[in-house]
């Protein structure tokens, strides 16, 4: 360490061994020119003696420590075993050091508060370091609403640093080279400054809110969709109250760490559902401060229940217009020719009544639905009638929308709006589906997703146009506050997808003189994006949509007489958490989707090669061995066999090329069998 470092000797007895470990340490100044609410404390462990050397790796535990004292250079001694979480972390690191027989240096960095305040989110350090491989371990010693005081270290600096530490990093093994260990600590310092330089220690604690969630999400063994919502609520200290059918997995008392209270409720969609939700909430053991759902089919009923309960929500009519694709199209793009029909007879009648024939190709899809179910591309009237017949059989309770097929790159655009202003937004590329590619390049006629890469590769001018036009559409729909997942196409884009090697990628194309880039809205979803995309956003941008969706639901009613001039705690917390990672550490991600290609019985999948797993922080095979897959050509549903979240180690265009190439490797290496 540098000349200003201090030195202490740690003596301990571990099982049959006695050790003297030299700890060089220093307190670093707070990062300058930033909003970082922390400073750091570095520790470097070296060995003076270990005797006898432990012979059984992995056999030592913190409980084996019989003596643990620190003798400082000023002659003072501190006994610190088991007093706080940071000391337990240090104990574990020392044990690992001893088990390595002192052959390597051990470098640690602790985060110390540099302001007075309260912890907003208990896992913030872990979440902001997603994808960073500099530390081999990240530890956090905080809880939501925990008060912290600015570190001054006026007396016993070493002991005070351990007692006030918010979190810690164990650097990767650098061997016995002190220069490399110093370099690792410097890299961690820079990374912490980049990732944590925003005011995440807040002036006032978040109140102890209770949030109701209508429909508890699938069991974790079935889907990862439940992972994010409950993790975010717990990290913020928000108690979750789940409303769902009797027998749901969260009803079990063993899941109380996820769900503080479970209320049995018949959540079958219908006109009476809002009243059933209100009746269930009335049985809760405490006040409910917000209510949300992640299910498309329950969005309108949940909004109606929120209004009955006097809780914040967007107007149910606005949400209903989003959930009904015919209504959304009529309101948002009235100039686009659109037909709506119930069945083949109704469609024939409306086709005969047209003054001018339809221009093909066309899209036909149910006016309500998700996951591209029932969405088909047709080239002739005969194909249109056949598609209508198939959709009427599969979705008999729905109207079916017929509209022009708009070519151009498709995007997912996610917005967080607060009172009409964009608090955060990002746009990512939804690569061509099998239906987009056509029969020459794809055997699948579906619009099921294939790959989603973020950030988008479209030109800056087109991204700005998408952002402004889509935000205007949201506000014109009466949606001025909330989390919105919007799907759109960039018509007449300067970019088009072309084959580059073995895969598709955006390439610049010449524009005809009359062509002007135009935004075509496909749909609005007044909720977070799917969990795969939500996870990817957190890796690339450091933004947790689940936390933001939770806080938006907890906001106060704008016209509440109790508000006065008091700031809204939920919106203040949201404003704090909407701080994206700097551009220099925004690593692209690719979500690789593998939709089914045919019906049958799922017979399993081969493991992905280990060499690829280093780039895949999250993935799921969604089908179980022996599961029956209905013929998607007949059912209109194209479920996913698996998905893979792929992360880059480079930024910008090189990172995009990296995750795109890795995605193609996964497609080549992932093999599954349908009998």
mmCIF file of N, CA, C and O in Angstrom, residues 451-482:
data_model
loop_
_atom_site.group_PDB
_atom_site.id
_atom_site.type_symbol
_atom_site.label_atom_id
_atom_site.label_comp_id
_atom_site.label_asym_id
_atom_site.label_seq_id
_atom_site.Cartn_x
_atom_site.Cartn_y
_atom_site.Cartn_z
ATOM 1 N N UNK A 451 -34.815 -12.318 -30.904
ATOM 2 C CA UNK A 451 -33.724 -11.687 -30.148
ATOM 3 C C UNK A 451 -34.104 -10.245 -29.836
ATOM 4 O O UNK A 451 -34.770 -9.575 -30.629
ATOM 5 N N UNK A 452 -33.677 -9.798 -28.672
ATOM 6 C CA UNK A 452 -33.833 -8.393 -28.292
ATOM 7 C C UNK A 452 -32.473 -7.901 -27.818
ATOM 8 O O UNK A 452 -31.917 -8.452 -26.864
ATOM 9 N N UNK A 453 -31.950 -6.889 -28.513
ATOM 10 C CA UNK A 453 -30.632 -6.348 -28.151
ATOM 11 C C UNK A 453 -30.786 -4.899 -27.699
ATOM 12 O O UNK A 453 -31.477 -4.100 -28.343
ATOM 13 N N UNK A 454 -30.144 -4.576 -26.598
ATOM 14 C CA UNK A 454 -30.112 -3.188 -26.113
ATOM 15 C C UNK A 454 -28.679 -2.786 -25.836
ATOM 16 O O UNK A 454 -27.861 -3.637 -25.469
ATOM 17 N N UNK A 455 -28.379 -1.486 -26.071
ATOM 18 C CA UNK A 455 -29.219 -0.419 -26.622
ATOM 19 C C UNK A 455 -29.495 -0.620 -28.114
ATOM 20 O O UNK A 455 -28.831 -1.417 -28.774
ATOM 21 N N UNK A 456 -30.459 0.144 -28.628
ATOM 22 C CA UNK A 456 -30.830 0.048 -30.031
ATOM 23 C C UNK A 456 -29.696 0.515 -30.932
ATOM 24 O O UNK A 456 -28.901 1.377 -30.566
ATOM 25 N N UNK A 457 -29.651 -0.069 -32.139
ATOM 26 C CA UNK A 457 -28.657 0.328 -33.134
ATOM 27 C C UNK A 457 -29.191 1.300 -34.167
ATOM 28 O O UNK A 457 -28.515 1.590 -35.163
ATOM 29 N N UNK A 458 -30.404 1.836 -33.957
ATOM 30 C CA UNK A 458 -30.969 2.801 -34.900
ATOM 31 C C UNK A 458 -30.248 4.144 -34.787
ATOM 32 O O UNK A 458 -29.647 4.460 -33.748
ATOM 33 N N UNK A 459 -30.309 4.970 -35.836
ATOM 34 C CA UNK A 459 -29.651 6.293 -35.786
ATOM 35 C C UNK A 459 -30.210 7.152 -34.656
ATOM 36 O O UNK A 459 -31.377 7.017 -34.267
ATOM 37 N N UNK A 460 -29.384 8.059 -34.169
ATOM 38 C CA UNK A 460 -29.782 8.938 -33.063
ATOM 39 C C UNK A 460 -31.038 9.722 -33.390
ATOM 40 O O UNK A 460 -31.921 9.900 -32.542
ATOM 41 N N UNK A 461 -31.139 10.205 -34.653
ATOM 42 C CA UNK A 461 -32.309 11.002 -35.036
ATOM 43 C C UNK A 461 -33.585 10.172 -34.964
ATOM 44 O O UNK A 461 -34.644 10.670 -34.551
ATOM 45 N N UNK A 462 -33.520 8.903 -35.349
ATOM 46 C CA UNK A 462 -34.707 8.057 -35.307
ATOM 47 C C UNK A 462 -35.061 7.668 -33.883
ATOM 48 O O UNK A 462 -36.247 7.562 -33.536
ATOM 49 N N UNK A 463 -34.066 7.471 -33.038
ATOM 50 C CA UNK A 463 -34.331 7.188 -31.625
ATOM 51 C C UNK A 463 -35.006 8.382 -30.960
ATOM 52 O O UNK A 463 -35.941 8.215 -30.163
ATOM 53 N N UNK A 464 -34.564 9.584 -31.297
ATOM 54 C CA UNK A 464 -35.186 10.792 -30.746
ATOM 55 C C UNK A 464 -36.631 10.911 -31.221
ATOM 56 O O UNK A 464 -37.528 11.305 -30.453
ATOM 57 N N UNK A 465 -36.865 10.574 -32.498
ATOM 58 C CA UNK A 465 -38.227 10.622 -33.039
ATOM 59 C C UNK A 465 -39.123 9.605 -32.337
ATOM 60 O O UNK A 465 -40.272 9.909 -31.975
ATOM 61 N N UNK A 466 -38.619 8.388 -32.158
ATOM 62 C CA UNK A 466 -39.378 7.365 -31.438
ATOM 63 C C UNK A 466 -39.723 7.824 -30.025
ATOM 64 O O UNK A 466 -40.873 7.698 -29.573
ATOM 65 N N UNK A 467 -38.738 8.359 -29.332
ATOM 66 C CA UNK A 467 -38.946 8.783 -27.950
ATOM 67 C C UNK A 467 -40.004 9.877 -27.862
ATOM 68 O O UNK A 467 -40.934 9.804 -27.044
ATOM 69 N N UNK A 468 -39.906 10.887 -28.724
ATOM 70 C CA UNK A 468 -40.845 12.016 -28.639
ATOM 71 C C UNK A 468 -42.246 11.613 -29.085
ATOM 72 O O UNK A 468 -43.238 11.928 -28.415
ATOM 73 N N UNK A 469 -42.352 10.883 -30.203
ATOM 74 C CA UNK A 469 -43.670 10.523 -30.729
ATOM 75 C C UNK A 469 -44.393 9.539 -29.811
ATOM 76 O O UNK A 469 -45.599 9.660 -29.579
ATOM 77 N N UNK A 470 -43.671 8.549 -29.292
ATOM 78 C CA UNK A 470 -44.315 7.570 -28.428
ATOM 79 C C UNK A 470 -44.719 8.182 -27.087
ATOM 80 O O UNK A 470 -45.775 7.859 -26.541
ATOM 81 N N UNK A 471 -43.894 9.073 -26.557
ATOM 82 C CA UNK A 471 -44.270 9.762 -25.313
ATOM 83 C C UNK A 471 -45.511 10.628 -25.537
ATOM 84 O O UNK A 471 -46.407 10.697 -24.675
ATOM 85 N N UNK A 472 -45.587 11.266 -26.712
ATOM 86 C CA UNK A 472 -46.783 12.056 -27.043
ATOM 87 C C UNK A 472 -48.019 11.171 -27.111
ATOM 88 O O UNK A 472 -49.098 11.545 -26.641
ATOM 89 N N UNK A 473 -47.854 9.975 -27.712
ATOM 90 C CA UNK A 473 -48.987 9.052 -27.813
ATOM 91 C C UNK A 473 -49.465 8.632 -26.428
ATOM 92 O O UNK A 473 -50.670 8.532 -26.166
ATOM 93 N N UNK A 474 -48.524 8.353 -25.540
ATOM 94 C CA UNK A 474 -48.907 7.963 -24.182
ATOM 95 C C UNK A 474 -49.711 9.070 -23.513
ATOM 96 O O UNK A 474 -50.772 8.823 -22.930
ATOM 97 N N UNK A 475 -49.209 10.278 -23.606
ATOM 98 C CA UNK A 475 -49.892 11.393 -22.941
ATOM 99 C C UNK A 475 -51.236 11.687 -23.592
ATOM 100 O O UNK A 475 -52.203 12.049 -22.895
ATOM 101 N N UNK A 476 -51.327 11.529 -24.915
ATOM 102 C CA UNK A 476 -52.606 11.759 -25.588
ATOM 103 C C UNK A 476 -53.642 10.710 -25.200
ATOM 104 O O UNK A 476 -54.847 10.948 -25.325
ATOM 105 N N UNK A 477 -53.168 9.540 -24.728
ATOM 106 C CA UNK A 477 -54.062 8.490 -24.238
ATOM 107 C C UNK A 477 -54.473 8.730 -22.782
ATOM 108 O O UNK A 477 -55.194 7.929 -22.201
ATOM 109 N N UNK A 478 -53.988 9.819 -22.202
ATOM 110 C CA UNK A 478 -54.285 10.109 -20.806
ATOM 111 C C UNK A 478 -53.342 9.429 -19.836
ATOM 112 O O UNK A 478 -53.586 9.406 -18.630
ATOM 113 N N UNK A 479 -52.238 8.880 -20.352
ATOM 114 C CA UNK A 479 -51.264 8.162 -19.517
ATOM 115 C C UNK A 479 -50.079 9.087 -19.240
ATOM 116 O O UNK A 479 -49.149 9.166 -20.029
ATOM 117 N N UNK A 480 -50.114 9.782 -18.127
ATOM 118 C CA UNK A 480 -49.093 10.778 -17.831
ATOM 119 C C UNK A 480 -48.141 10.358 -16.717
ATOM 120 O O UNK A 480 -47.094 10.980 -16.527
ATOM 121 N N UNK A 481 -48.502 9.322 -15.981
ATOM 122 C CA UNK A 481 -47.638 8.805 -14.918
ATOM 123 C C UNK A 481 -47.708 7.286 -14.954
ATOM 124 O O UNK A 481 -48.787 6.709 -15.090
ATOM 125 N N UNK A 482 -46.541 6.653 -14.846
ATOM 126 C CA UNK A 482 -46.548 5.195 -14.793
ATOM 127 C C UNK A 482 -45.395 4.580 -15.550
ATOM 128 O O UNK A 482 -44.518 5.270 -16.088
#
